[in-house]
XYZ file of C-alpha atoms in Angstrom:
578
model
C -0.019 0.033 0.124
C 1.336 3.529 -0.562
C 2.395 5.469 2.283
C 5.201 7.762 3.420
C 7.567 7.399 6.214
C 5.257 8.100 8.867
C 2.029 6.585 7.810
C 0.569 10.136 7.362
C -1.229 9.295 4.225
C -3.291 7.051 6.384
C -3.788 3.326 5.740
C -1.816 0.165 6.395
C 1.508 0.279 4.379
C 4.246 -2.344 4.313
C 6.834 0.218 2.802
C 6.130 2.972 5.028
C 6.672 0.879 8.111
C 9.898 -0.633 6.619
C 11.336 2.753 6.454
C 11.593 2.924 10.108
C 12.842 -0.567 10.467
C 16.701 -1.329 11.153
C 18.337 -3.254 8.265
C 19.752 -5.647 10.736
C 16.459 -6.506 12.523
C 15.187 -10.229 11.730
C 11.746 -9.873 10.549
C 11.085 -13.343 9.735
C 11.721 -14.996 13.145
C 10.321 -12.181 15.510
C 6.606 -12.447 16.925
C 4.005 -10.322 15.085
C 1.040 -10.752 16.494
C -0.408 -11.287 20.045
C -1.580 -14.861 20.394
C -4.709 -14.051 22.178
C -6.256 -10.646 21.162
C -4.441 -10.581 17.550
C -2.955 -7.219 18.175
C 0.233 -6.029 16.503
C 3.395 -6.843 18.077
C 6.756 -5.257 16.953
C 10.632 -4.185 18.196
C 9.751 -1.169 19.649
C 9.325 -0.251 23.373
C 6.233 1.540 22.738
C 5.005 -0.389 20.013
C 4.561 2.526 17.900
C 4.580 1.089 14.595
C 2.627 -1.751 12.964
C 4.854 -4.855 11.841
C 4.724 -5.079 8.077
C 4.106 -9.049 8.803
C 1.074 -8.065 10.780
C -0.003 -6.103 7.891
C 0.119 -9.051 5.298
C -2.097 -11.212 7.557
C -4.574 -8.319 8.610
C -4.990 -6.117 6.183
C -6.301 -6.788 2.659
C -7.942 -5.490 -0.609
C -10.011 -7.490 -2.879
C -12.113 -7.081 -6.058
C -14.523 -9.286 -7.653
C -15.455 -8.197 -11.540
C -18.189 -9.833 -13.517
C -18.495 -8.646 -17.177
C -20.610 -9.009 -20.241
C -20.213 -7.517 -23.813
C -21.640 -8.294 -27.123
C -22.849 -6.392 -29.975
C -25.412 -7.044 -32.830
C -25.157 -6.466 -36.466
C -28.104 -5.971 -39.380
C -26.737 -5.411 -42.617
C -28.701 -4.572 -45.966
C -27.239 -4.617 -49.396
C -29.176 -1.670 -50.902
C -27.303 -2.072 -54.122
C -23.906 -3.929 -55.599
C -21.993 -0.998 -54.162
C -24.255 0.340 -51.360
C -24.561 -1.433 -47.971
C -26.515 -0.089 -44.827
C -25.766 -1.414 -41.442
C -27.220 -0.804 -37.928
C -24.663 -2.003 -34.966
C -26.031 -2.351 -31.377
C -23.123 -2.603 -28.748
C -23.340 -3.371 -24.876
C -20.883 -3.619 -22.387
C -21.691 -3.721 -18.701
C -19.700 -4.895 -15.673
C -20.259 -5.006 -12.104
C -17.501 -4.981 -9.561
C -17.368 -5.398 -5.479
C -14.475 -4.138 -3.658
C -13.734 -4.875 -0.136
C -11.058 -3.142 2.158
C -10.411 -4.738 5.508
C -8.153 -4.384 8.532
C -8.396 -6.022 11.543
C -8.356 -4.037 15.118
C -4.951 -4.030 16.654
C -2.865 -1.915 14.228
C -0.868 1.385 15.593
C 0.781 4.120 14.255
C -1.373 5.911 12.192
C -1.364 9.726 13.223
C -4.083 11.103 11.086
C -6.436 8.490 11.193
C -5.225 6.662 14.085
C -8.697 5.692 16.209
C -10.149 4.487 12.610
C -7.590 1.804 11.845
C -6.716 0.779 15.504
C -10.360 -0.008 16.069
C -10.434 -1.829 12.804
C -12.380 -0.868 9.450
C -14.324 -2.366 6.673
C -15.148 -0.906 3.538
C -17.335 -2.346 0.822
C -18.245 -0.587 -2.428
C -20.560 -2.123 -5.225
C -20.806 -0.854 -8.467
C -22.154 -1.058 -12.103
C -21.042 0.464 -15.339
C -22.935 0.265 -18.413
C -21.979 1.170 -21.929
C -25.030 1.084 -24.800
C -23.866 2.063 -28.398
C -25.719 2.547 -31.527
C -24.604 2.959 -34.966
C -25.977 3.261 -38.246
C -23.990 3.361 -41.197
C -23.815 3.600 -45.052
C -20.753 2.186 -46.707
C -20.079 2.386 -50.296
C -17.530 1.072 -52.805
C -17.837 1.899 -56.279
C -15.468 1.720 -59.310
C -16.102 5.103 -60.968
C -14.086 4.273 -64.115
C -11.203 1.968 -65.035
C -8.849 4.393 -63.150
C -10.740 5.624 -60.532
C -12.345 4.014 -57.220
C -14.498 5.644 -54.511
C -15.008 4.315 -50.741
C -16.533 5.787 -48.459
C -18.768 5.800 -45.319
C -21.211 7.757 -43.668
C -22.428 7.065 -40.015
C -24.414 8.095 -37.069
C -23.647 7.434 -33.390
C -24.836 7.362 -29.943
C -23.342 6.596 -26.990
C -24.539 6.341 -23.211
C -22.316 5.556 -20.106
C -24.181 4.897 -16.974
C -22.129 4.488 -13.743
C -23.921 3.892 -10.227
C -21.950 3.032 -7.002
C -22.990 2.231 -3.354
C -20.798 1.944 -0.655
C -20.346 1.378 3.209
C -17.708 2.028 5.623
C -17.733 0.439 8.906
C -15.347 1.216 12.035
C -14.921 0.060 15.441
C -14.777 -3.724 15.094
C -16.184 -5.781 18.197
C -15.001 -9.340 17.497
C -11.184 -9.804 16.144
C -11.368 -11.803 12.646
C -15.076 -11.147 11.812
C -15.377 -9.142 8.750
C -19.020 -8.423 8.305
C -20.656 -4.938 8.778
C -23.125 -6.024 11.738
C -19.633 -6.619 13.763
C -18.774 -2.990 13.666
C -19.953 -0.416 15.956
C -20.369 2.818 13.510
C -21.372 2.577 9.719
C -21.376 5.645 7.159
C -21.715 6.148 3.402
C -18.423 8.025 3.276
C -14.680 6.707 3.638
C -12.551 7.970 6.464
C -11.117 10.957 3.985
C -14.847 11.897 3.488
C -15.345 10.850 0.349
C -18.942 10.098 -0.637
C -19.185 6.214 -1.548
C -22.558 6.483 -3.130
C -23.039 8.454 -6.356
C -23.744 7.927 -9.982
C -22.813 9.384 -13.230
C -24.465 9.310 -16.732
C -23.150 10.863 -20.001
C -23.930 10.807 -23.651
C -22.425 11.437 -26.641
C -23.696 11.869 -30.254
C -21.851 11.666 -33.345
C -22.036 12.243 -37.053
C -19.577 11.626 -39.357
C -18.142 10.592 -43.094
C -14.865 9.405 -44.277
C -14.140 9.319 -48.227
C -11.601 8.009 -50.135
C -10.570 8.196 -54.189
C -7.786 6.080 -55.552
C -6.207 6.499 -58.933
C -4.807 3.361 -60.523
C -3.478 1.832 -57.285
C -0.929 4.573 -56.672
C -2.438 8.015 -55.790
C -4.999 8.231 -52.841
C -6.455 10.922 -51.550
C -9.111 10.706 -47.880
C -11.435 13.230 -46.416
C -12.792 12.656 -43.089
C -15.084 14.781 -40.901
C -16.777 14.028 -37.583
C -19.045 16.164 -35.120
C -19.479 15.422 -31.784
C -22.314 16.796 -29.078
C -21.825 15.600 -25.702
C -23.850 15.958 -22.408
C -21.126 16.996 -20.141
C -20.862 20.436 -21.372
C -23.249 23.318 -21.689
C -25.459 23.689 -24.591
C -23.472 26.643 -26.083
C -20.219 24.668 -26.119
C -21.362 21.115 -26.206
C -20.342 20.516 -30.333
C -17.185 20.589 -32.016
C -16.720 19.421 -35.534
C -13.092 18.095 -36.377
C -12.200 17.161 -40.335
C -8.840 15.592 -41.826
C -7.545 15.025 -44.755
C -4.547 13.040 -46.221
C -2.904 11.833 -49.523
C -0.358 9.114 -50.528
C 1.598 8.474 -53.356
C 3.394 5.137 -54.596
C 6.324 5.728 -57.153
C 6.797 1.939 -57.168
C 3.436 1.256 -58.523
C 3.407 4.296 -60.518
C 6.437 3.628 -62.197
C 7.029 -0.194 -62.323
C 10.904 0.126 -63.218
C 11.609 2.616 -60.411
C 14.868 1.504 -58.771
C 14.386 -1.997 -59.939
C 16.286 -4.672 -58.074
C 16.788 -2.401 -55.082
C 13.864 -0.825 -54.093
C 10.743 -3.130 -53.572
C 8.260 -0.672 -52.285
C 8.125 3.314 -51.667
C 5.192 5.315 -50.533
C 5.199 9.010 -49.473
C 2.157 10.445 -47.333
C 1.223 13.666 -45.880
C -2.028 14.325 -43.761
C -3.684 16.610 -41.393
C -5.930 15.437 -38.788
C -7.991 16.604 -36.079
C -9.559 15.005 -32.891
C -11.662 16.140 -30.005
C -11.539 15.521 -26.250
C -14.648 16.367 -23.869
C -14.493 16.577 -20.086
C -16.051 13.991 -17.470
C -19.666 14.883 -16.184
C -20.593 17.463 -13.500
C -17.869 20.026 -13.893
C -20.132 23.082 -15.260
C -22.303 23.469 -12.899
C -22.206 23.405 -8.889
C -23.854 20.561 -7.011
C -23.834 19.873 -3.030
C -22.738 16.296 -1.846
C -25.500 15.259 0.868
C -25.452 13.152 3.816
C -29.101 12.127 4.705
C -28.476 10.919 7.926
C -25.820 13.113 9.543
C -25.521 12.269 13.391
C -25.920 15.598 15.552
C -25.922 15.136 19.264
C -28.694 17.925 19.765
C -30.948 17.353 16.872
C -30.428 13.613 16.554
C -30.267 12.541 12.354
C -30.330 15.427 10.051
C -29.862 15.997 6.449
C -26.541 17.853 5.530
C -25.291 19.590 2.372
C -21.651 20.851 1.853
C -20.207 22.356 -1.231
C -18.308 20.597 -3.510
C -14.234 21.121 -3.380
C -14.574 21.625 -7.328
C -15.429 24.997 -8.571
C -17.745 24.772 -11.559
C -16.886 26.405 -14.880
C -19.726 26.792 -16.947
C -17.973 27.854 -19.745
C -15.872 24.887 -20.199
C -15.078 23.996 -23.887
C -13.836 20.721 -25.417
C -10.520 20.174 -26.357
C -9.050 20.269 -30.228
C -6.081 18.753 -31.389
C -4.655 19.313 -34.480
C -1.687 17.407 -36.399
C 0.518 17.856 -39.558
C 2.476 14.506 -40.483
C 4.758 13.775 -43.350
C 6.017 10.226 -43.880
C 7.928 7.683 -46.180
C 7.390 3.671 -46.054
C 9.504 1.463 -48.108
C 11.011 -1.931 -48.402
C 14.352 -2.843 -50.034
C 16.743 -5.850 -50.794
C 13.524 -8.674 -51.611
C 11.529 -7.332 -48.617
C 14.335 -8.182 -46.022
C 14.679 -4.501 -44.738
C 11.814 -2.026 -44.141
C 11.744 1.378 -43.232
C 9.161 3.694 -41.557
C 9.781 7.392 -40.812
C 7.645 10.307 -39.909
C 7.630 13.692 -38.702
C 4.774 15.365 -36.992
C 3.557 18.601 -35.420
C 0.709 18.374 -33.033
C -1.261 21.334 -31.221
C -3.956 21.118 -28.259
C -6.033 24.035 -28.020
C -8.369 24.543 -25.060
C -6.286 21.708 -23.281
C -8.769 20.553 -20.519
C -6.833 20.734 -17.329
C -7.524 20.440 -13.767
C -6.175 24.111 -11.869
C -5.373 23.833 -8.362
C -7.226 26.733 -6.236
C -5.950 28.398 -3.195
C -8.202 26.737 -0.408
C -9.266 30.379 0.337
C -11.393 30.478 -2.167
C -13.488 27.958 -0.471
C -12.578 25.156 -3.413
C -9.580 22.892 -4.220
C -9.394 22.909 -8.069
C -11.481 23.749 -11.023
C -11.281 22.517 -14.912
C -10.158 25.322 -17.509
C -9.159 25.497 -21.057
C -5.308 25.770 -21.002
C -4.388 27.991 -24.129
C -2.298 25.969 -26.753
C 0.310 23.167 -26.127
C 2.375 22.122 -29.098
C 4.422 18.616 -29.474
C 6.771 18.124 -32.364
C 8.700 14.814 -32.954
C 10.294 12.019 -35.404
C 9.126 8.648 -35.144
C 11.267 5.934 -37.137
C 11.083 2.088 -37.437
C 13.378 -0.301 -39.149
C 12.499 -4.086 -39.952
C 15.401 -6.476 -40.942
C 15.021 -10.064 -41.516
C 18.653 -11.499 -41.618
C 17.583 -15.000 -42.209
C 14.763 -16.155 -44.126
C 14.631 -19.775 -45.097
C 12.006 -22.643 -45.387
C 13.274 -23.943 -41.894
C 13.929 -20.456 -40.109
C 12.768 -16.982 -40.049
C 14.524 -14.514 -37.946
C 13.043 -10.877 -37.774
C 14.828 -7.617 -36.098
C 12.709 -4.831 -35.251
C 13.696 -1.321 -33.720
C 11.946 1.747 -33.062
C 12.911 5.307 -32.413
C 10.778 8.294 -30.716
C 11.777 11.866 -30.077
C 8.833 14.213 -28.794
C 9.338 17.753 -27.783
C 6.581 19.605 -25.993
C 6.003 23.394 -25.705
C 3.418 25.332 -23.577
C 2.630 27.975 -26.251
C 0.329 29.919 -24.267
C -1.865 30.111 -21.093
C -5.447 31.285 -20.399
C -6.572 34.815 -18.253
C -2.895 36.428 -18.537
C -1.356 33.419 -16.600
C 2.577 32.366 -16.789
C 2.040 29.220 -15.399
C -0.540 26.793 -14.072
C -0.194 23.799 -11.223
C -1.680 21.002 -13.172
C -1.030 18.209 -10.292
C 0.521 17.966 -6.938
C 0.537 20.567 -4.497
C 1.738 24.612 -4.572
C 5.413 23.418 -2.858
C 5.761 20.682 -4.916
C 4.110 19.560 -8.232
C 3.677 19.401 -12.012
C 3.605 22.865 -13.904
C 2.384 24.277 -17.317
C 4.688 27.335 -17.911
C 4.379 29.535 -20.886
C 7.420 29.187 -23.177
C 8.616 25.830 -21.199
C 7.803 22.069 -21.915
C 4.722 20.842 -20.560
C 4.861 19.266 -17.271
C 7.571 20.377 -15.417
C 8.342 19.586 -12.015
C 8.728 22.896 -9.325
C 9.784 22.437 -5.617
C 11.586 24.150 -2.912
C 15.182 23.480 -3.687
C 18.699 24.298 -1.928
C 19.714 27.955 -2.356
C 22.796 28.306 -4.791
C 25.288 31.468 -5.257
C 25.829 33.004 -8.651
C 28.524 30.443 -9.131
C 26.200 27.512 -8.414
C 27.673 26.382 -5.294
C 25.266 25.392 -2.097
C 24.803 27.901 0.504
C 24.928 26.781 3.974
C 23.421 28.473 6.888
C 24.828 29.429 10.285
C 23.725 25.816 11.704
C 25.872 23.869 9.252
C 22.599 22.944 7.194
C 21.624 23.935 3.780
C 19.756 26.823 3.035
C 16.343 26.366 1.363
C 14.513 28.627 -1.020
C 11.644 30.152 0.209
C 9.509 29.554 -3.127
C 9.444 26.865 -5.744
C 11.804 26.497 -8.478
C 11.868 24.305 -11.489
C 13.790 21.241 -10.023
C 12.936 18.776 -12.786
C 11.947 18.102 -16.351
C 10.171 14.446 -16.828
C 10.060 14.628 -20.654
C 12.449 12.224 -21.976
C 15.069 12.931 -24.375
C 14.035 9.932 -26.637
C 12.493 6.200 -26.673
C 13.657 3.543 -28.265
C 12.542 -0.378 -28.451
C 13.969 -3.400 -29.873
C 12.010 -6.522 -30.797
C 13.093 -9.935 -32.456
C 11.573 -13.158 -33.379
C 12.783 -16.144 -34.701
C 10.253 -18.801 -36.185
C 11.459 -22.434 -36.471
C 8.948 -24.995 -37.924
C 5.767 -23.083 -36.246
C 7.531 -22.408 -33.073
C 8.368 -18.711 -32.460
C 10.351 -17.239 -29.782
C 10.346 -13.278 -29.361
C 11.316 -10.948 -27.045
C 10.818 -6.909 -26.550
C 13.509 -4.424 -25.230
C 12.665 -0.928 -24.317
C 14.647 2.046 -23.476
C 13.782 5.162 -22.111
C 16.736 7.947 -22.233
C 16.662 11.057 -20.105
C 14.027 12.736 -18.400
C 13.905 12.984 -14.564
C 11.404 11.624 -11.794
C 10.632 12.833 -8.529
C 10.903 9.646 -5.849
C 9.565 10.037 -2.467
C 10.835 6.313 -1.684
C 14.458 7.221 -2.634
C 14.567 10.251 -0.703
C 13.085 8.634 2.266
C 15.195 5.746 2.379
C 18.173 7.621 2.484
C 16.344 9.933 5.203
C 15.928 7.241 7.147
C 19.305 5.521 6.651
C 18.383 2.523 5.194
C 19.222 3.006 1.719
C 21.953 0.636 0.319
C 23.842 3.660 -0.884
C 24.823 4.663 3.094
C 26.183 1.159 4.044
C 29.822 2.638 3.979
C 28.966 5.622 6.347
C 29.718 5.597 10.131
C 26.588 7.421 11.412
C 29.011 8.418 14.409
C 31.425 10.323 12.380
C 31.004 14.141 11.728
C 30.191 15.210 8.110
C 30.512 18.861 6.730
C 28.493 19.559 3.741
C 29.967 20.716 0.532
C 29.094 24.373 -0.165
C 29.791 28.052 0.988
C 28.560 29.727 3.871
C 25.254 31.860 3.427
C 26.694 34.922 5.734
C 30.039 35.408 4.061
C 30.689 32.718 1.099
C 33.845 31.454 2.689
C 33.654 27.574 2.273
C 31.751 25.539 4.516
C 33.446 24.138 7.737
C 30.659 23.522 10.217
C 30.424 19.958 11.282
C 27.055 17.850 11.634
C 26.357 14.278 12.863
C 26.295 12.246 9.631
C 22.937 10.460 10.752
C 21.545 13.690 11.252
C 22.806 14.930 7.751
C 20.931 11.972 6.116
C 17.734 12.892 7.815
C 17.604 16.629 8.024
C 18.967 17.197 4.506
C 16.839 14.673 2.726
C 12.825 15.576 2.146
C 12.447 14.324 5.209
C 13.399 17.444 7.383
C 14.681 20.232 5.091
C 11.709 20.769 2.016
C 14.834 20.268 -0.186
C 12.864 18.769 -2.811
C 15.629 18.765 -5.396
C 17.309 16.062 -3.211
C 14.792 13.263 -4.398
C 14.881 14.353 -8.217
C 16.774 11.435 -10.117
C 17.384 10.554 -13.772
C 14.528 8.513 -15.351
C 16.850 6.705 -18.194
C 15.823 3.078 -17.938
C 15.888 -0.075 -19.757
C 13.129 -2.550 -19.349
C 12.603 -6.153 -20.804
C 9.116 -5.751 -21.941
C 8.246 -9.097 -23.197
C 9.419 -12.706 -23.742
C 7.179 -15.401 -25.389
C 7.335 -18.729 -26.869
């Protein structure tokens, strides 16, 4: 389970409790549970932390899902070149979730009473998607050289989600996980989230897709779609987004073109658009209701509270546009294939959750955030070194490079916090790559040297700075497969170059002194932080205890968030299959 080094996030967490545990402690052989009461037992005199083994045996989350989906098609051939289709699709699933913790745990400062007395939460949900489509499709030979293909369609989709849940606390009999064995039950969880709610939204769409081909080597395609959604106000709920593309195949147009070397060549160019619509209930305010709130003086009363999300009546759909140019080629009797493309994408009125100052009475709102662009290159190559009747060996490689830019932001804003907190989060900053990480950092002088205060600790910036860029420099993958007599062995290796990640886990492990990186340090020896004194600029000579440095100067104590920024370069064996 997720949890920080002091269990402050609430809820049992194996990882959070291991942060406190010295590495020389034998977790396997020490007792973890009282034999009579079932309560937690751990090595500390105060028994102030829950034993990770107690959590594994007394806390769990389960989920059981039942799903059914199907579709029915009716086709009617009006003429030899025109067909009419009606399609009905149904996708429904029900899910039962259960979160339970026996009584007897300890060490949760924000929710100590709830978890120490036992907790049971059950949530039942049902999601249903109904999709209707009416499509007219045509395929007609206009002349000996021209062929027309096209569809015209109408689509309607409705998503309905319903959820009911109960959370109970105050377990009476240890080990019995039924709501009747708990003293208090409510329709909200311990974080005050409503467990009972329903959501419904509908899309309507009308679209066309027409393609014209000339002599099997020149193609032009035109598309367009208009969507209407129930999640926006009437004046903003409609958006039309078109597209056009063309491709030319020189090897088909000129049969002798690069004969013997070039087997296939296609040149393509396209302009496309797409839409994105928000989730429901973000354009009008609503009141979460507790129908039976317990008041000592009045008994059970109905209460309403303001939603934490500020409604935005002017919210609009997001429009994404893209221009792409590409080449596809096959050479050397199809033993090598190359696919290359360059693109430029732009997202206007991008839908982003913007954090608000709590003094406004709200926590966030959805806005349309100006314009964000992405430009990049995609390339792929396939080589077949061996191709015989017995063995075929293929090697494929891909390369992707993308650069994002926040072109403009609304309302004169220069930056918007899009996730996280005011002192640590991801930001959209005008003129910068999208999603930069900002946080408090160690102060630096003009020469880039770290500044040390009079206590010998690093001085921390009072405001947030750009401390990381999570956008990778480039992505690559390598895939290979060997087939012998119908048996295929394949593997895929992925590589991410560059980018940065904020790792609370790594920072806390260093701060708690349990990271492998620190095994060569003697915590009893003094240590002097590298840097210069903030007061006079002289070389720092203030001694500190090693243990104090790695605790106080990590993200645990100093708010030097940049100390938890790490290079995100990584290699991953994605798949091996036989």
